[in-house]
XYZ file of C-alpha atoms in Angstrom:
360
model
C 52.493 -38.050 119.936
C 51.391 -40.525 117.300
C 48.649 -41.827 119.569
C 47.286 -38.300 120.081
C 46.954 -37.733 116.315
C 45.084 -40.993 115.963
C 42.649 -39.965 118.689
C 42.083 -36.490 117.124
C 41.454 -38.015 113.667
C 38.902 -40.449 115.113
C 37.009 -37.609 116.801
C 36.784 -35.640 113.502
C 35.447 -38.706 111.672
C 32.731 -39.232 114.268
C 31.682 -35.559 114.017
C 31.517 -35.772 110.192
C 29.346 -38.908 110.241
C 26.975 -37.364 112.758
C 26.627 -34.219 110.645
C 25.876 -36.228 107.506
C 23.214 -38.228 109.286
C 21.542 -35.036 110.489
C 21.522 -33.595 106.996
C 20.049 -36.767 105.570
C 17.390 -36.839 108.276
C 16.396 -33.270 107.429
C 16.320 -33.564 103.637
C 15.565 -37.164 102.714
C 12.353 -37.923 104.635
C 10.933 -34.449 104.085
C 11.439 -34.662 100.347
C 9.767 -38.082 100.217
C 6.687 -36.848 102.061
C 6.370 -33.945 99.683
C 6.467 -36.282 96.719
C 3.848 -38.544 98.332
C 1.439 -35.606 98.760
C 1.641 -34.503 95.103
C -0.472 -36.455 92.610
C 0.308 -36.492 88.923
C -2.973 -36.217 87.035
C -4.371 -35.551 83.583
C -6.214 -32.279 82.972
C -8.863 -31.030 80.579
C -9.414 -27.332 79.866
C -13.088 -26.380 80.080
C -14.189 -24.216 77.198
C -17.824 -23.546 76.282
C -19.045 -25.301 73.187
C -21.718 -24.255 70.743
C -25.066 -25.372 72.124
C -26.707 -28.208 70.233
C -30.289 -27.260 69.435
C -31.547 -30.455 67.801
C -31.034 -34.163 67.315
C -31.884 -36.379 64.343
C -33.582 -39.747 64.745
C -34.937 -42.443 62.440
C -38.705 -42.627 62.026
C -41.407 -44.508 60.126
C -44.540 -43.124 58.490
C -47.867 -44.923 58.777
C -51.456 -44.149 57.805
C -53.530 -42.274 60.367
C -56.148 -45.049 60.125
C -55.766 -48.378 58.349
C -57.970 -51.452 58.265
C -58.348 -54.652 56.257
C -61.961 -54.846 55.097
C -63.286 -58.403 55.515
C -66.573 -60.211 55.189
C -68.335 -61.077 58.434
C -70.548 -63.793 56.936
C -70.355 -66.386 54.200
C -72.262 -65.869 50.963
C -72.189 -64.907 47.319
C -70.754 -61.477 46.561
C -73.473 -59.956 44.401
C -72.009 -56.483 43.973
C -68.901 -54.341 44.383
C -69.730 -50.660 44.652
C -66.162 -49.350 44.320
C -63.096 -49.609 42.110
C -59.433 -50.163 42.893
C -57.833 -47.215 44.650
C -61.119 -45.318 45.033
C -61.613 -42.685 47.705
C -64.667 -43.488 49.853
C -66.427 -41.593 52.593
C -67.304 -42.972 55.998
C -70.367 -45.230 55.818
C -70.173 -45.778 52.055
C -71.260 -49.220 50.836
C -68.290 -51.091 49.395
C -69.576 -54.628 48.845
C -72.855 -56.527 49.173
C -73.368 -60.228 49.892
C -76.564 -62.021 48.847
C -79.184 -61.565 51.596
C -82.331 -62.818 49.810
C -83.022 -65.462 52.443
C -82.580 -62.972 55.261
C -84.901 -60.490 53.548
C -87.600 -63.160 53.416
C -87.082 -63.927 57.095
C -87.317 -60.205 57.819
C -90.729 -59.966 56.094
C -91.965 -62.934 58.119
C -90.655 -61.403 61.341
C -92.290 -58.060 60.543
C -95.620 -59.793 59.935
C -95.342 -61.591 63.271
C -94.501 -58.310 64.950
C -97.548 -56.605 63.444
C -99.803 -59.422 64.662
C -98.266 -59.237 68.133
C -98.938 -55.498 68.291
C -102.604 -55.990 67.312
C -103.081 -58.665 69.974
C -101.501 -56.393 72.558
C -103.836 -53.503 71.650
C -106.965 -55.696 71.840
C -105.918 -57.206 75.147
C -105.272 -53.741 76.614
C -108.769 -52.647 75.582
C -110.314 -55.713 77.195
C -108.195 -55.255 80.301
C -109.461 -51.675 80.687
C -113.025 -53.050 80.556
C -112.136 -55.879 82.916
C -112.496 -58.371 80.068
C -108.912 -59.689 80.339
C -106.665 -60.612 83.241
C -103.350 -59.112 84.169
C -101.625 -62.364 83.186
C -103.154 -62.266 79.689
C -101.996 -58.678 79.226
C -98.466 -59.505 80.315
C -98.350 -62.491 77.949
C -99.256 -60.451 74.850
C -96.822 -57.732 75.858
C -94.046 -60.331 76.101
C -95.002 -61.749 72.690
C -94.771 -58.283 71.149
C -91.299 -57.716 72.698
C -90.122 -61.121 71.409
C -91.330 -60.279 67.896
C -89.452 -56.974 68.008
C -86.280 -58.802 69.062
C -86.624 -61.232 66.154
C -86.873 -58.336 63.700
C -83.818 -56.652 65.223
C -81.797 -59.883 65.040
C -82.551 -60.435 61.361
C -81.843 -56.790 60.584
C -78.430 -57.134 62.300
C -77.690 -60.221 60.184
C -78.585 -58.286 57.035
C -76.212 -55.491 58.057
C -73.387 -58.049 58.188
C -73.912 -58.705 54.483
C -72.983 -55.094 53.771
C -69.324 -54.105 53.989
C -69.144 -50.348 54.631
C -66.244 -47.943 55.127
C -65.611 -47.378 58.853
C -63.878 -44.062 58.031
C -63.082 -41.908 55.025
C -60.016 -42.996 53.119
C -58.503 -44.570 50.016
C -58.897 -48.200 49.031
C -56.057 -50.391 47.896
C -56.297 -53.052 45.200
C -59.521 -55.086 45.393
C -58.931 -58.766 46.162
C -62.357 -60.126 45.137
C -64.741 -59.916 42.199
C -68.525 -59.827 41.914
C -70.110 -63.267 41.795
C -67.511 -65.147 43.829
C -68.368 -67.109 46.934
C -66.989 -65.594 50.111
C -66.378 -67.216 53.460
C -66.397 -65.324 56.734
C -63.116 -63.455 57.044
C -62.396 -63.136 53.320
C -60.344 -59.993 52.681
C -61.854 -57.493 50.248
C -59.365 -54.592 50.264
C -57.285 -52.367 52.519
C -58.726 -48.993 53.493
C -56.321 -46.293 54.674
C -56.680 -42.661 55.659
C -53.513 -41.036 54.304
C -54.792 -37.458 54.452
C -53.117 -37.478 57.851
C -50.083 -39.562 58.741
C -48.449 -40.774 61.925
C -44.687 -40.809 62.357
C -43.235 -43.134 64.998
C -39.714 -42.839 66.395
C -37.773 -43.825 69.505
C -36.084 -41.387 71.868
C -32.881 -42.608 73.558
C -33.017 -42.499 77.348
C -30.902 -39.335 77.524
C -33.497 -37.509 75.362
C -36.563 -39.143 76.924
C -37.943 -35.933 78.450
C -36.837 -33.432 75.812
C -40.202 -33.525 73.996
C -43.772 -33.368 75.304
C -47.261 -33.473 73.833
C -47.578 -30.607 71.392
C -43.857 -30.377 70.576
C -43.194 -29.624 66.913
C -40.712 -31.901 65.128
C -39.357 -31.802 61.589
C -39.976 -34.810 59.346
C -37.778 -35.264 56.264
C -38.022 -37.804 53.451
C -34.417 -37.487 52.297
C -34.976 -39.871 49.374
C -37.451 -37.461 47.808
C -36.217 -34.207 49.332
C -39.478 -33.426 51.157
C -39.750 -31.880 54.634
C -42.753 -30.991 56.754
C -43.738 -30.427 60.377
C -45.404 -32.877 62.735
C -46.900 -32.478 66.211
C -46.174 -34.945 69.015
C -49.421 -36.538 70.246
C -48.440 -39.666 72.180
C -45.432 -40.598 74.345
C -45.053 -44.100 75.709
C -45.109 -43.801 79.529
C -42.311 -46.372 79.969
C -38.940 -47.057 78.357
C -38.307 -50.190 76.350
C -36.417 -52.712 78.464
C -34.459 -53.881 75.430
C -33.341 -50.599 73.866
C -33.825 -48.205 76.820
C -35.716 -45.871 74.518
C -39.120 -44.188 74.573
C -41.585 -44.657 71.717
C -43.078 -41.393 70.467
C -45.798 -40.787 67.885
C -46.440 -37.521 66.074
C -49.102 -36.514 63.539
C -48.843 -34.500 60.337
C -51.159 -33.301 57.566
C -50.718 -34.944 54.185
C -53.599 -33.505 52.176
C -51.379 -33.037 49.145
C -50.264 -36.707 49.386
C -46.603 -35.766 49.076
C -45.513 -38.273 51.728
C -46.187 -41.990 51.466
C -47.200 -44.183 54.386
C -44.603 -46.852 55.081
C -41.680 -44.582 54.188
C -38.491 -44.303 56.242
C -37.978 -40.681 57.350
C -35.608 -38.583 59.436
C -37.105 -36.867 62.484
C -35.395 -33.775 63.883
C -36.331 -33.063 67.500
C -35.564 -29.768 69.292
C -33.383 -29.864 72.410
C -33.961 -27.335 75.161
C -30.933 -25.057 75.573
C -30.235 -21.807 77.377
C -28.413 -19.666 74.831
C -27.597 -17.037 77.473
C -25.604 -19.464 79.606
C -22.346 -21.205 78.758
C -22.286 -24.969 79.033
C -19.315 -27.316 79.000
C -18.942 -30.852 77.755
C -16.328 -32.759 79.751
C -15.091 -36.358 79.616
C -17.522 -38.633 81.413
C -14.826 -40.008 83.744
C -14.312 -36.540 85.262
C -17.746 -36.528 86.928
C -18.319 -38.351 90.220
C -21.504 -38.697 92.255
C -22.147 -38.731 96.000
C -25.166 -38.193 98.241
C -25.058 -34.423 97.548
C -24.993 -34.826 93.785
C -22.511 -34.861 90.882
C -19.148 -33.117 91.236
C -15.786 -32.644 89.551
C -12.295 -31.751 90.797
C -10.659 -28.631 89.424
C -6.913 -27.897 89.723
C -6.429 -24.437 91.303
C -3.016 -23.219 92.450
C -1.632 -26.746 92.509
C -4.500 -28.021 94.690
C -7.558 -30.121 93.907
C -10.834 -28.254 94.532
C -14.138 -30.075 94.643
C -16.967 -28.469 92.623
C -20.560 -29.648 92.710
C -22.104 -29.241 89.274
C -25.433 -29.435 87.465
C -25.366 -31.961 84.647
C -27.345 -32.162 81.435
C -27.224 -34.559 78.508
C -25.020 -37.627 78.822
C -23.308 -39.820 76.267
C -20.949 -42.768 76.791
C -17.947 -40.413 76.512
C -19.145 -37.028 77.736
C -21.396 -35.189 80.158
C -22.747 -31.679 79.676
C -22.126 -29.380 82.660
C -24.854 -26.754 82.907
C -23.599 -25.017 86.041
C -20.552 -25.175 88.315
C -17.683 -24.625 85.859
C -16.043 -21.487 84.514
C -14.310 -20.827 81.227
C -10.713 -22.086 81.341
C -11.054 -24.263 84.451
C -8.661 -27.220 84.560
C -10.831 -30.276 85.145
C -9.024 -33.325 86.538
C -9.845 -36.386 84.459
C -7.542 -39.088 85.853
C -6.595 -40.536 89.244
C -10.112 -39.957 90.527
C -9.772 -42.718 93.140
C -6.940 -40.821 94.836
C -7.936 -37.177 94.362
C -9.329 -35.482 97.468
C -10.208 -31.937 98.418
C -7.016 -29.908 98.977
C -4.606 -32.585 97.723
C -1.597 -31.229 95.808
C -1.795 -32.087 92.137
C 0.494 -31.689 89.176
C -0.805 -31.791 85.604
C 1.383 -34.365 83.883
C -0.603 -34.431 80.645
C -3.489 -32.675 78.927
C -6.534 -34.390 77.492
C -6.897 -33.418 73.831
C -9.753 -31.167 72.788
C -11.579 -33.930 70.960
C -15.252 -33.657 70.092
C -17.121 -34.316 73.316
C -20.317 -32.787 71.952
C -23.541 -34.747 71.891
C -23.793 -35.903 68.304
C -26.837 -34.813 66.384
């Protein structure tokens, strides 16, 4: 009887162990696979931000035209026709170097030219009457041309003794005085046209195509509280290899001389925006790129959904999404190496609504 109870007890123990193993096989592995398929990620709620319409950049003002007036030849400065700071018109005589010797040479050259012309006329008359040969006629014609060239050369040398304004503008402080000896290259004064000014500034790569020729920009001298408008005229066709920026030059009227060339100014450029369409600025790490274009993953119903998007301005921390997102979408911003289309995701944390706007 005792042996029978031992056998019955052993059978019950075997049945219980088998049942426990079956339960473990049903629950344990299944639960593990479920956990493996669910990714814990960080989310960011997409909400439209106020569109940024402009950006402020540093600029420098310079004269529209500027030149250092210098002597081309050596000689005694016999007269200064202007005063410090004077306004002169294009072609005005500013300074004169002694040209007495050249004037004498010019008279001699003119006399030689007159004689050469007379000889040419007489020889032509004789040639028409068969009293001179073709060779004689050609010789006097060459002599006349040589005399003309000598006159032109001396006249050009005389012109070099006259320093004239190449354009209308204002002179700076004169650096020479009448009566002093000047060598070639001696500086006389600076001439600048400040009735119009040029403002130069650099566009960062992300803004490189936001302005074109004819774009109006605002120029502000914050030190003096003066603002005016300038028009973009020139854009450098290439970006600087050092700063990855594009040099731009705009022009502005300065007839009232309110702005001063050489000043540091603030340039406000307009940014193209579509006020009728909502845009979203998301953390830069949320955007991935493949052969079809940029995309993000959005958490929908516990699943990751791939969305191809149209991007706009970029900064080191954010990217503007122009199309492809909706208000309130949960954008996945972490675990991007593991997230795939249709993978189960669980938002473990939320990215704070910090300022991801493009700073002005």
